[in-house]
Tab-separated table of C-alpha atoms and ligand atoms in Angstrom:
chain	number	residue	atom	x	y	z
A	1	MET	CA	16.671	-58.563	-127.876
A	2	HIS	CA	17.876	-59.742	-124.473
A	3	ARG	CA	21.449	-60.258	-123.554
A	4	THR	CA	22.982	-61.608	-120.411
A	5	ILE	CA	26.104	-60.002	-119.065
A	6	THR	CA	28.984	-62.236	-120.028
A	7	ALA	CA	32.478	-62.324	-118.678
A	8	GLY	CA	33.578	-60.493	-121.838
A	9	MET	CA	31.151	-57.658	-121.208
A	10	THR	CA	32.246	-57.368	-117.591
A	11	LEU	CA	35.749	-56.890	-118.922
A	12	VAL	CA	34.465	-54.172	-121.293
A	13	LEU	CA	32.758	-52.407	-118.358
A	14	ALA	CA	35.949	-52.652	-116.298
A	15	MET	CA	37.935	-51.199	-119.200
A	16	ALA	CA	35.367	-48.400	-119.561
A	17	SER	CA	35.739	-47.380	-115.908
A	18	HIS	CA	39.531	-47.627	-116.254
A	19	SER	CA	39.396	-45.273	-119.254
A	20	TYR	CA	37.059	-42.970	-117.255
A	21	ALA	CA	39.772	-42.687	-114.584
A	22	GLN	CA	42.300	-41.835	-117.283
A	23	GLU	CA	39.980	-39.231	-118.751
A	24	GLY	CA	39.608	-37.765	-115.243
A	25	GLY	CA	43.342	-37.382	-115.543
A	26	ARG	CA	42.710	-35.351	-118.676
A	27	LEU	CA	40.884	-32.765	-116.556
A	28	ALA	CA	43.971	-32.542	-114.351
A	29	ALA	CA	46.048	-32.280	-117.539
A	30	ALA	CA	43.832	-29.410	-118.708
A	31	ALA	CA	44.267	-27.673	-115.332
A	32	GLY	CA	48.021	-28.027	-115.837
A	33	ALA	CA	47.999	-26.829	-119.448
A	34	MET	CA	45.793	-23.834	-118.625
A	35	GLY	CA	47.738	-22.929	-115.466
A	36	ALA	CA	44.525	-23.171	-113.442
A	37	ALA	CA	45.871	-24.786	-110.279
A	38	ASN	CA	47.617	-21.762	-108.794
A	39	LEU	CA	45.281	-19.202	-110.323
A	40	ASN	CA	43.194	-17.574	-107.584
A	41	SER	CA	42.066	-14.550	-109.518
A	42	ILE	CA	42.438	-12.987	-112.940
A	43	GLU	CA	41.728	-9.715	-114.661
A	44	TYR	CA	41.461	-9.460	-118.427
A	45	SER	CA	40.379	-6.768	-120.817
A	46	GLY	CA	39.852	-6.150	-124.489
A	47	SER	CA	37.568	-4.572	-127.035
A	48	GLY	CA	35.481	-5.485	-130.072
A	49	GLN	CA	31.763	-5.795	-130.590
A	50	VAL	CA	28.726	-6.463	-128.424
A	51	PHE	CA	25.191	-7.175	-129.637
A	52	GLY	CA	21.639	-6.661	-128.347
A	53	PHE	CA	20.049	-10.077	-127.706
A	54	GLY	CA	16.317	-10.171	-128.514
A	55	GLN	CA	16.403	-6.756	-130.206
A	56	ALA	CA	16.667	-7.633	-133.921
A	57	TYR	CA	15.441	-5.277	-136.627
A	58	GLU	CA	13.600	-8.141	-138.324
A	59	PRO	CA	12.152	-11.074	-136.359
A	60	GLY	CA	14.692	-13.898	-136.628
A	61	GLU	CA	17.507	-11.656	-137.890
A	62	ARG	CA	20.980	-11.256	-136.272
A	63	TRP	CA	21.227	-9.100	-133.122
A	64	PRO	CA	22.027	-5.377	-133.492
A	65	ARG	CA	25.720	-4.539	-133.163
A	66	PHE	CA	27.444	-2.028	-130.877
A	67	VAL	CA	31.098	-1.119	-130.543
A	68	GLN	CA	32.538	-2.571	-127.348
A	69	ARG	CA	35.134	0.043	-126.501
A	70	ASN	CA	36.140	-1.743	-123.352
A	71	TYR	CA	35.426	-5.152	-121.827
A	72	THR	CA	37.110	-5.785	-118.485
A	73	ALA	CA	36.417	-8.829	-116.330
A	74	ALA	CA	37.867	-9.135	-112.819
A	75	VAL	CA	37.384	-12.619	-111.366
A	76	ASN	CA	38.069	-14.001	-107.911
A	77	TYR	CA	37.607	-17.783	-108.000
A	78	HIS	CA	37.601	-18.139	-104.210
A	79	THR	CA	34.906	-15.617	-103.272
A	80	PRO	CA	33.489	-16.404	-105.937
A	81	GLY	CA	33.171	-12.929	-107.400
A	82	LEU	CA	33.083	-11.238	-110.805
A	83	ARG	CA	33.036	-7.591	-111.773
A	84	LEU	CA	32.325	-7.026	-115.478
A	85	THR	CA	32.808	-3.506	-116.810
A	86	GLN	CA	31.625	-2.785	-120.348
A	87	VAL	CA	31.686	0.433	-122.359
A	88	ARG	CA	29.651	0.430	-125.565
A	89	SER	CA	28.878	2.961	-128.278
A	90	GLN	CA	26.689	3.030	-131.386
A	91	GLY	CA	27.706	0.431	-133.978
A	92	GLU	CA	24.996	0.583	-136.637
A	93	HIS	CA	25.008	3.548	-139.029
A	94	PRO	CA	22.180	4.119	-139.792
A	95	PRO	CA	20.656	2.552	-136.656
A	96	ARG	CA	19.146	-0.925	-137.177
A	97	GLY	CA	17.208	-2.589	-134.360
A	98	GLY	CA	16.729	-1.947	-130.650
A	99	ALA	CA	18.714	-2.355	-127.399
A	100	ALA	CA	18.415	1.382	-126.626
A	101	GLN	CA	20.110	2.513	-129.831
A	102	PRO	CA	20.958	4.966	-131.278
A	103	VAL	CA	23.322	5.421	-128.354
A	104	ALA	CA	24.806	8.895	-127.834
A	105	GLY	CA	28.469	8.747	-126.809
A	106	ASP	CA	29.812	5.985	-124.570
A	107	GLN	CA	27.630	3.917	-122.227
A	108	ARG	CA	29.263	2.210	-119.264
A	109	THR	CA	27.720	-0.682	-117.342
A	110	VAL	CA	29.235	-2.487	-114.370
A	111	LEU	CA	27.707	-5.839	-113.384
A	112	VAL	CA	28.926	-7.499	-110.198
A	113	VAL	CA	28.363	-10.777	-108.375
A	114	SER	CA	29.926	-11.810	-105.098
A	115	ASP	CA	28.837	-15.149	-103.669
A	116	LYS	CA	25.133	-14.663	-102.823
A	117	PHE	CA	24.863	-11.016	-103.919
A	118	ALA	CA	24.532	-9.315	-107.310
A	119	TRP	CA	24.299	-5.631	-108.124
A	120	GLN	CA	25.008	-2.892	-110.671
A	121	GLU	CA	27.542	-0.132	-110.113
A	122	GLY	CA	27.827	3.260	-111.764
A	123	ALA	CA	25.008	5.162	-110.040
A	124	PRO	CA	25.849	7.036	-106.802
A	125	GLN	CA	24.580	3.980	-104.921
A	126	ALA	CA	24.871	0.326	-105.959
A	127	VAL	CA	21.624	-1.135	-107.355
A	128	PRO	CA	20.921	-4.579	-105.869
A	129	ASN	CA	19.829	-7.269	-108.349
A	130	PRO	CA	19.295	-10.487	-106.379
A	131	ALA	CA	17.601	-12.163	-109.386
A	132	ALA	CA	20.904	-11.993	-111.349
A	133	VAL	CA	23.081	-14.018	-108.931
A	134	GLU	CA	22.796	-17.390	-110.678
A	135	ASP	CA	23.344	-16.024	-114.215
A	136	ARG	CA	26.437	-14.094	-113.179
A	137	LEU	CA	27.907	-17.015	-111.242
A	138	ARG	CA	27.386	-19.118	-114.365
A	139	GLN	CA	29.217	-16.404	-116.286
A	140	LEU	CA	32.087	-16.707	-113.788
A	141	TRP	CA	32.265	-20.517	-113.988
A	142	THR	CA	32.243	-20.481	-117.799
A	143	THR	CA	35.358	-18.300	-118.058
A	144	PRO	CA	38.308	-20.335	-119.439
A	145	HIS	CA	39.764	-21.235	-116.030
A	146	GLY	CA	36.372	-21.188	-114.316
A	147	VAL	CA	35.374	-24.166	-116.470
A	148	ILE	CA	38.281	-26.261	-115.226
A	149	LYS	CA	37.811	-25.268	-111.588
A	150	ALA	CA	34.053	-25.869	-111.681
A	151	ALA	CA	34.464	-29.233	-113.432
A	152	LEU	CA	37.006	-30.366	-110.816
A	153	ALA	CA	34.840	-29.148	-107.932
A	154	ASN	CA	31.566	-30.560	-109.268
A	155	ALA	CA	32.514	-34.118	-110.304
A	156	GLY	CA	32.904	-33.183	-113.958
A	157	ARG	CA	32.684	-36.129	-116.356
A	158	VAL	CA	35.129	-36.486	-119.201
A	159	ASP	CA	34.277	-38.296	-122.432
A	160	GLY	CA	37.011	-37.955	-125.034
A	161	SER	CA	37.599	-34.236	-125.337
A	162	THR	CA	34.220	-33.287	-123.838
A	163	VAL	CA	33.789	-32.263	-120.205
A	164	THR	CA	30.330	-32.052	-118.633
A	165	PHE	CA	29.354	-30.730	-115.221
A	166	SER	CA	26.599	-28.793	-113.499
A	167	VAL	CA	27.039	-25.410	-111.888
A	168	ALA	CA	24.784	-22.463	-111.038
A	169	GLY	CA	21.682	-24.457	-111.893
A	170	ARG	CA	22.679	-25.525	-115.390
A	171	ALA	CA	24.371	-28.404	-117.223
A	172	ILE	CA	27.562	-27.118	-118.867
A	173	LYS	CA	29.465	-28.791	-121.713
A	174	ALA	CA	33.033	-27.842	-122.548
A	175	SER	CA	35.411	-29.157	-125.172
A	176	LEU	CA	39.175	-29.359	-124.866
A	177	SER	CA	41.700	-28.928	-127.655
A	178	GLU	CA	44.497	-31.413	-128.298
A	179	GLN	CA	46.662	-29.161	-126.092
A	180	ASN	CA	44.039	-29.546	-123.304
A	181	LEU	CA	42.938	-25.918	-123.565
A	182	VAL	CA	39.245	-25.010	-123.165
A	183	GLU	CA	38.073	-24.104	-126.647
A	184	LYS	CA	34.265	-24.152	-126.441
A	185	VAL	CA	31.688	-23.915	-123.668
A	186	SER	CA	27.972	-24.401	-124.217
A	187	PHE	CA	24.812	-24.502	-122.144
A	188	LEU	CA	21.119	-23.732	-122.449
A	189	SER	CA	19.591	-20.488	-121.357
A	190	SER	CA	15.982	-19.359	-121.450
A	191	ALA	CA	14.031	-16.303	-122.589
A	192	GLU	CA	10.293	-15.724	-122.299
A	193	VAL	CA	9.677	-15.348	-126.063
A	194	VAL	CA	11.839	-18.227	-127.343
A	195	GLY	CA	12.077	-20.690	-124.439
A	196	ASP	CA	15.274	-22.743	-124.243
A	197	TYR	CA	18.082	-21.429	-126.424
A	198	PRO	CA	21.765	-22.343	-126.806
A	199	VAL	CA	24.641	-20.196	-125.541
A	200	GLU	CA	28.083	-20.987	-126.996
A	201	ILE	CA	31.366	-19.390	-126.031
A	202	ALA	CA	34.408	-20.000	-128.262
A	203	TYR	CA	37.873	-19.397	-126.786
A	204	SER	CA	40.654	-19.255	-129.375
A	205	ASP	CA	44.111	-17.897	-130.174
A	206	TYR	CA	45.586	-18.880	-126.796
A	207	ALA	CA	48.728	-17.178	-125.565
A	208	ASP	CA	50.887	-17.407	-122.453
A	209	PHE	CA	50.490	-14.696	-119.838
A	210	GLY	CA	52.949	-15.273	-116.969
A	211	GLY	CA	52.548	-19.060	-117.019
A	212	VAL	CA	48.778	-18.911	-117.512
A	213	LYS	CA	47.213	-19.680	-120.891
A	214	PHE	CA	44.429	-17.348	-121.934
A	215	PRO	CA	42.499	-16.920	-125.224
A	216	ARG	CA	43.086	-13.721	-127.165
A	217	ARG	CA	39.696	-14.013	-128.843
A	218	ILE	CA	36.317	-14.629	-127.200
A	219	VAL	CA	33.192	-15.055	-129.328
A	220	GLN	CA	29.846	-15.754	-127.721
A	221	THR	CA	26.669	-16.628	-129.613
A	222	GLU	CA	23.161	-16.772	-128.199
A	223	ASP	CA	20.437	-18.565	-130.126
A	224	GLY	CA	22.711	-18.737	-133.149
A	225	TYR	CA	23.899	-15.133	-133.479
A	226	PRO	CA	26.873	-13.358	-131.875
A	227	THR	CA	26.274	-11.421	-128.665
A	228	LEU	CA	29.966	-10.740	-127.939
A	229	ASP	CA	33.110	-10.743	-130.086
A	230	ILE	CA	36.201	-9.372	-128.395
A	231	THR	CA	39.942	-9.423	-128.766
A	232	ILE	CA	41.790	-9.611	-125.465
A	233	SER	CA	44.682	-7.197	-125.101
A	234	ALA	CA	45.697	-7.557	-121.439
A	235	VAL	CA	45.643	-10.434	-118.942
A	236	ARG	CA	46.767	-10.194	-115.315
A	237	PRO	CA	46.846	-13.587	-113.572
A	238	ASN	CA	46.407	-13.387	-109.779
A	239	ALA	CA	45.519	-9.693	-109.957
A	240	ASN	CA	44.249	-8.259	-106.707
A	241	VAL	CA	40.484	-8.721	-107.162
A	242	ALA	CA	38.700	-7.790	-103.939
A	243	ILE	CA	34.955	-7.348	-104.410
A	244	GLU	CA	33.293	-5.802	-101.354
A	245	VAL	CA	29.536	-6.179	-101.092
A	246	PRO	CA	28.061	-2.696	-100.471
A	247	ALA	CA	26.014	-2.387	-97.254
A	248	ASN	CA	22.809	-1.513	-99.125
A	249	VAL	CA	23.218	-4.644	-101.260
A	250	GLN	CA	23.785	-6.842	-98.192
A	251	GLN	CA	20.661	-5.401	-96.573
A	252	ALA	CA	18.491	-5.526	-99.714
A	253	PRO	CA	15.432	-7.800	-99.513
A	254	PRO	CA	15.319	-10.834	-101.813
A	255	ALA	CA	13.743	-10.456	-105.279
A	256	GLN	CA	10.272	-8.976	-104.736
A	257	PRO	CA	7.000	-9.933	-106.442
A	258	VAL	CA	5.935	-7.626	-109.289
A	259	THR	CA	3.773	-4.685	-108.214
A	260	VAL	CA	1.780	-2.610	-110.703
A	261	ALA	CA	1.271	1.156	-110.451
A	262	VAL	CA	-2.052	2.381	-111.885
A	263	GLU	CA	-2.660	5.823	-113.378
A	264	LYS	CA	-5.870	6.896	-115.131
A	265	LEU	CA	-5.097	8.418	-118.565
A	266	ALA	CA	-8.704	9.072	-119.690
A	267	ASP	CA	-12.178	7.624	-119.130
A	268	GLY	CA	-11.758	3.858	-119.446
A	269	VAL	CA	-8.003	4.082	-120.113
A	270	TRP	CA	-5.350	3.220	-117.529
A	271	TYR	CA	-1.535	3.237	-117.616
A	272	LEU	CA	-0.330	0.060	-115.864
A	273	SER	CA	3.324	0.392	-114.937
A	274	THR	CA	6.027	-1.889	-113.599
A	275	PRO	CA	9.668	-0.750	-113.540
A	276	ASN	CA	10.534	0.437	-117.073
A	277	ALA	CA	7.549	-1.391	-118.607
A	278	ARG	CA	4.181	0.258	-119.176
A	279	SER	CA	0.952	-1.013	-120.710
A	280	TRP	CA	-2.463	0.464	-121.391
A	281	LEU	CA	-5.718	-1.098	-120.258
A	282	VAL	CA	-8.660	0.073	-122.397
A	283	GLU	CA	-12.285	-0.594	-121.445
A	284	PHE	CA	-14.800	-1.292	-124.193
A	285	ASN	CA	-18.564	-1.988	-123.794
A	286	ASP	CA	-18.296	-5.697	-123.116
A	287	HIS	CA	-14.561	-6.445	-122.866
A	288	VAL	CA	-11.145	-4.917	-122.169
A	289	VAL	CA	-8.008	-4.642	-124.329
A	290	LEU	CA	-4.419	-4.606	-123.076
A	291	VAL	CA	-1.766	-2.737	-125.036
A	292	GLU	CA	1.585	-4.578	-124.780
A	293	GLY	CA	2.331	-7.843	-122.951
A	294	MET	CA	5.764	-6.838	-121.716
A	295	THR	CA	8.623	-8.587	-119.911
A	296	GLY	CA	7.329	-12.030	-118.935
A	297	GLU	CA	4.800	-14.212	-117.174
A	298	ALA	CA	5.329	-12.806	-113.659
A	299	ARG	CA	4.384	-9.341	-114.922
A	300	SER	CA	1.423	-10.637	-116.964
A	301	LEU	CA	-0.025	-12.348	-113.876
A	302	ALA	CA	0.399	-9.154	-111.818
A	303	ILE	CA	-1.267	-7.138	-114.620
A	304	ASN	CA	-4.136	-9.685	-114.694
A	305	ALA	CA	-4.724	-9.169	-110.973
A	306	GLU	CA	-4.867	-5.399	-111.531
A	307	ILE	CA	-7.289	-5.770	-114.469
A	308	ALA	CA	-9.576	-7.888	-112.263
A	309	LYS	CA	-9.636	-5.041	-109.708
A	310	LEU	CA	-10.155	-2.211	-112.230
A	311	VAL	CA	-12.746	-3.831	-114.513
A	312	PRO	CA	-13.960	-6.969	-112.723
A	313	SER	CA	-17.008	-7.567	-114.931
A	314	LYS	CA	-15.409	-7.621	-118.401
A	315	PRO	CA	-13.133	-10.237	-119.973
A	316	LEU	CA	-9.740	-9.442	-121.506
A	317	ARG	CA	-10.269	-10.242	-125.170
A	318	TYR	CA	-7.255	-8.728	-127.009
A	319	VAL	CA	-3.613	-7.955	-126.277
A	320	ILE	CA	-1.969	-5.589	-128.750
A	321	ASN	CA	1.744	-6.205	-129.395
A	322	THR	CA	3.674	-3.257	-130.900
A	323	HIS	CA	6.704	-5.318	-131.991
A	324	ALA	CA	8.510	-8.598	-131.361
A	325	HIS	CA	11.459	-7.367	-129.260
A	326	TYR	CA	11.702	-9.677	-126.269
A	327	ASP	CA	11.059	-6.990	-123.643
A	328	HIS	CA	7.793	-6.113	-125.437
A	329	ALA	CA	6.610	-9.637	-126.291
A	330	GLY	CA	7.815	-11.688	-123.294
A	331	GLY	CA	4.455	-11.482	-121.506
A	332	LEU	CA	2.296	-12.553	-124.467
A	333	ARG	CA	2.365	-16.305	-123.848
A	334	THR	CA	0.427	-15.963	-120.603
A	335	TYR	CA	-2.416	-14.410	-122.600
A	336	VAL	CA	-2.208	-17.110	-125.285
A	337	ALA	CA	-2.642	-19.658	-122.479
A	338	GLN	CA	-5.760	-17.711	-121.392
A	339	GLY	CA	-7.220	-17.840	-124.922
A	340	VAL	CA	-6.788	-14.074	-125.457
A	341	THR	CA	-6.293	-12.970	-129.097
A	342	ILE	CA	-2.910	-11.428	-129.927
A	343	VAL	CA	-3.075	-8.399	-132.244
A	344	THR	CA	0.249	-7.812	-133.990
A	345	HIS	CA	1.781	-6.932	-137.346
A	346	GLU	CA	1.414	-9.703	-139.920
A	347	LEU	CA	5.206	-10.160	-140.160
A	348	ASN	CA	5.347	-11.184	-136.486
A	349	LYS	CA	2.820	-14.029	-136.626
A	350	PRO	CA	5.042	-16.716	-138.223
A	351	PHE	CA	7.901	-15.716	-135.903
A	352	PHE	CA	5.790	-16.041	-132.747
A	353	GLU	CA	4.259	-19.327	-133.921
A	354	LYS	CA	7.703	-20.813	-134.518
A	355	MET	CA	9.247	-19.506	-131.283
A	356	TRP	CA	6.292	-20.399	-129.080
A	357	ALA	CA	6.470	-24.035	-130.250
A	358	ARG	CA	10.041	-24.447	-128.968
A	359	PRO	CA	10.883	-26.513	-125.842
A	360	ARG	CA	10.830	-24.914	-122.392
A	361	THR	CA	12.714	-27.236	-120.062
A	362	ILE	CA	14.469	-24.483	-118.105
A	363	ALA	CA	11.600	-22.138	-117.348
A	364	PRO	CA	8.241	-23.826	-118.025
A	365	ASP	CA	5.290	-21.430	-118.137
A	366	GLN	CA	1.497	-21.765	-118.234
A	367	LEU	CA	1.447	-22.259	-122.002
A	368	SER	CA	4.156	-24.943	-121.987
A	369	LYS	CA	2.289	-26.784	-119.209
A	370	SER	CA	-0.972	-26.807	-121.204
A	371	PRO	CA	-0.138	-25.956	-124.832
A	372	LYS	CA	-2.706	-24.465	-127.154
A	373	PRO	CA	-2.466	-22.659	-130.499
A	374	ALA	CA	-2.265	-18.871	-130.358
A	375	LEU	CA	-5.169	-16.820	-131.716
A	376	PHE	CA	-4.030	-13.904	-133.876
A	377	GLU	CA	-5.519	-10.859	-135.546
A	378	THR	CA	-2.869	-9.326	-137.766
A	379	VAL	CA	-2.302	-5.822	-139.073
A	380	SER	CA	-0.657	-4.802	-142.339
A	381	ASN	CA	-0.904	-0.991	-142.610
A	382	LYS	CA	-3.741	0.069	-140.297
A	383	LYS	CA	-6.388	-1.461	-138.072
A	384	VAL	CA	-9.250	0.183	-136.171
A	385	MET	CA	-10.733	-1.494	-133.093
A	386	THR	CA	-13.980	0.228	-132.072
A	387	ASP	CA	-17.360	-0.431	-130.522
A	388	GLY	CA	-18.709	3.068	-131.063
A	389	THR	CA	-17.770	4.373	-127.622
A	390	GLN	CA	-14.071	3.508	-127.498
A	391	THR	CA	-11.686	3.483	-130.466
A	392	LEU	CA	-8.115	2.224	-130.849
A	393	GLU	CA	-6.242	2.873	-134.090
A	394	LEU	CA	-3.137	0.858	-134.932
A	395	TYR	CA	-0.615	2.116	-137.493
A	396	HIS	CA	2.359	0.321	-138.986
A	397	MET	CA	5.488	2.449	-138.432
A	398	LYS	CA	6.739	2.284	-142.000
A	399	GLY	CA	10.432	2.918	-142.425
A	400	THR	CA	11.487	3.054	-138.768
A	401	SER	CA	14.990	1.787	-138.103
A	402	HIS	CA	13.910	0.282	-134.758
A	403	ASN	CA	11.949	-2.694	-136.048
A	404	VAL	CA	10.470	-3.615	-139.425
A	405	ALA	CA	7.084	-4.717	-138.014
A	406	ASN	CA	6.554	-1.962	-135.453
A	407	MET	CA	3.205	-0.317	-134.619
A	408	ILE	CA	1.900	2.676	-132.723
A	409	VAL	CA	-1.478	2.740	-130.972
A	410	PHE	CA	-3.609	5.909	-131.079
A	411	MET	CA	-6.857	6.924	-129.350
A	412	PRO	CA	-8.348	9.718	-131.491
A	413	ARG	CA	-10.920	10.887	-128.911
A	414	HIS	CA	-8.274	11.454	-126.236
A	415	GLY	CA	-5.305	12.355	-128.450
A	416	LEU	CA	-3.326	9.640	-126.671
A	417	VAL	CA	-0.510	7.711	-128.357
A	418	TYR	CA	1.439	4.594	-127.293
A	419	TRP	CA	4.608	3.281	-128.865
A	420	GLY	CA	7.020	0.551	-127.890
A	421	ASP	CA	10.338	2.282	-128.528
A	422	GLY	CA	11.816	5.311	-130.250
A	423	TYR	CA	11.436	7.954	-127.594
A	424	ASN	CA	11.413	7.333	-123.836
A	425	PRO	CA	10.412	10.569	-122.093
A	426	PRO	CA	12.750	11.423	-119.208
A	427	ALA	CA	11.321	12.205	-115.774
A	428	GLY	CA	10.556	15.834	-114.871
A	429	ASN	CA	10.432	18.699	-117.368
A	430	GLU	CA	13.478	17.694	-119.422
A	431	ALA	CA	12.316	16.540	-122.880
A	432	ARG	CA	15.549	15.332	-124.457
A	433	ASP	CA	16.901	11.888	-123.558
A	434	PRO	CA	20.641	12.544	-123.170
A	435	GLY	CA	21.491	8.868	-123.793
A	436	ARG	CA	20.212	8.816	-127.380
A	437	THR	CA	20.574	10.525	-130.695
A	438	PRO	CA	17.142	11.377	-132.185
A	439	GLU	CA	16.845	9.204	-135.358
A	440	GLN	CA	14.144	6.848	-134.022
A	441	SER	CA	12.276	9.735	-132.334
A	442	ILE	CA	12.157	11.412	-135.741
A	443	ASP	CA	10.704	8.144	-137.154
A	444	LEU	CA	7.896	8.399	-134.570
A	445	TYR	CA	7.138	12.017	-135.410
A	446	ARG	CA	7.175	11.258	-139.142
A	447	VAL	CA	4.655	8.392	-138.778
A	448	ILE	CA	2.374	10.534	-136.570
A	449	THR	CA	2.319	13.419	-139.046
A	450	ALA	CA	2.083	11.154	-142.125
A	451	ASN	CA	-1.146	9.721	-140.666
A	452	ASN	CA	-2.471	13.152	-139.572
A	453	LEU	CA	-2.836	12.040	-135.945
A	454	ASP	CA	-3.833	14.832	-133.577
A	455	VAL	CA	-1.645	13.748	-130.657
A	456	LYS	CA	-1.879	15.603	-127.337
A	457	THR	CA	-0.322	13.151	-124.880
A	458	ILE	CA	2.376	10.492	-125.203
A	459	ALA	CA	2.210	7.513	-122.847
A	460	PRO	CA	4.695	4.963	-124.203
A	461	ALA	CA	6.106	1.627	-123.037
A	462	HIS	CA	9.284	2.979	-121.422
A	463	GLY	CA	10.319	6.199	-119.734
A	464	ALA	CA	8.358	8.616	-117.583
A	465	GLY	CA	5.057	9.196	-119.408
A	466	PRO	CA	2.425	10.517	-119.651
A	467	LYS	CA	3.952	13.688	-121.121
A	468	PRO	CA	2.784	16.387	-123.528
A	469	PHE	CA	3.357	15.688	-127.241
A	470	ASP	CA	5.507	18.828	-127.293
A	471	ASN	CA	8.168	16.848	-125.406
A	472	LEU	CA	8.752	14.683	-128.481
A	473	LYS	CA	8.952	17.813	-130.667
A	474	LYS	CA	11.468	19.345	-128.245
A	475	ALA	CA	13.487	16.111	-128.216
A	476	ILE	CA	13.944	16.204	-131.997
A	477	GLY	CA	14.582	19.951	-132.104
A	478	LEU	CA	11.324	21.004	-133.787
A	479	ILE	CA	10.516	23.433	-130.991
A	480	ALA	CA	12.802	25.069	-128.444
A	481	PRO	CA	13.417	23.095	-125.232
B	501	LIG	ZN1	12.095	-2.419	-129.271
């Protein structure tokens, strides 16, 4: 149906733009109500709960919970800079799920961004993290007053009580209460396993702190489940927040391409390592098998290049996935796009199929650019992959608190074992990981002995393997350290 623009419609359009100007006034009203105009910096702190995104016990379940003993954000809106200090401790008793639990004692992390630089503090020297700049700036501009400042600075549009603007590479939507206070902020984020997913931050229970309104409760959800739930106990408007960029961070090179370290574990078996992520490459008569497609596509492509150098004549036919935690499954899609069969526990298949069909507008990958169905071989209790010369045995880790559909991979001829999580051997001769209590390491030992596996060497996904099997026994107190 065609319509010509009539005088009446022109009037409607004029009224619409008039109302737009008034709604722009609502943003100014929100700045006034929140006390944003004269706020140059702020420091706020509280405590509550924090959760491990992508580390559920069961695929699709809520994220595992930790106690957030302290949450302190120091923001400078001019720099712009943010220093976020978090102290967490174990929240699940018994442990349930991943995210490096069961945590021993308190764990402190300090994440910082200052204009074009991002880094972690806590170690003797700051650890540069140039890849985190945009995420942390988005975190800064989605704080209660950051929303108002970013909307005003980036031509934010107002429609009723909804404000939309773009900052740090993402479209942000915020809603205002009747009192013109920011009560909800939402945007899309992206993870390699699930693609686009929603992040929502709810600000509630506002109070006045020296003329500045600030929420006393902050609840953030990611992909439908809470990742942060804190009660704010102290707010210091215009606190002195000076964030100096350490010299080594200023001089750090930009984010580097992934490089793979190669170590031979046995004949036809290699340990392929990137920082904190290790896979096995296993050579069979007429093909190769990769154990664990970790992290994401950049790593998978770097691993592919290494496979082509090590075994140029044989195709990669299978990738074994120990469990569906996002750090262990983030690289799988690259192999699906290559037509490689994914070997995983049967409980993971419907989860992967559902997640891999989701939209990927933020970070398209090879599979989203040319979609194809994933090929699976699933495992229930045990699976043996052999061609007579090389043998891989896969065992379901029944009863582990880390993940319900978790597997270990064993090579009987070499006495080699691979697991995703449960025990990360420390570097050097020390066997015990001081950051963890041993429950999930005991799960590993129990599954190994229940299946009568003659393990000599552990070479797992994280930590400083390969190490003697005795290190696991020392870690759980079976033999003296
Ligand atoms: Zn895990």
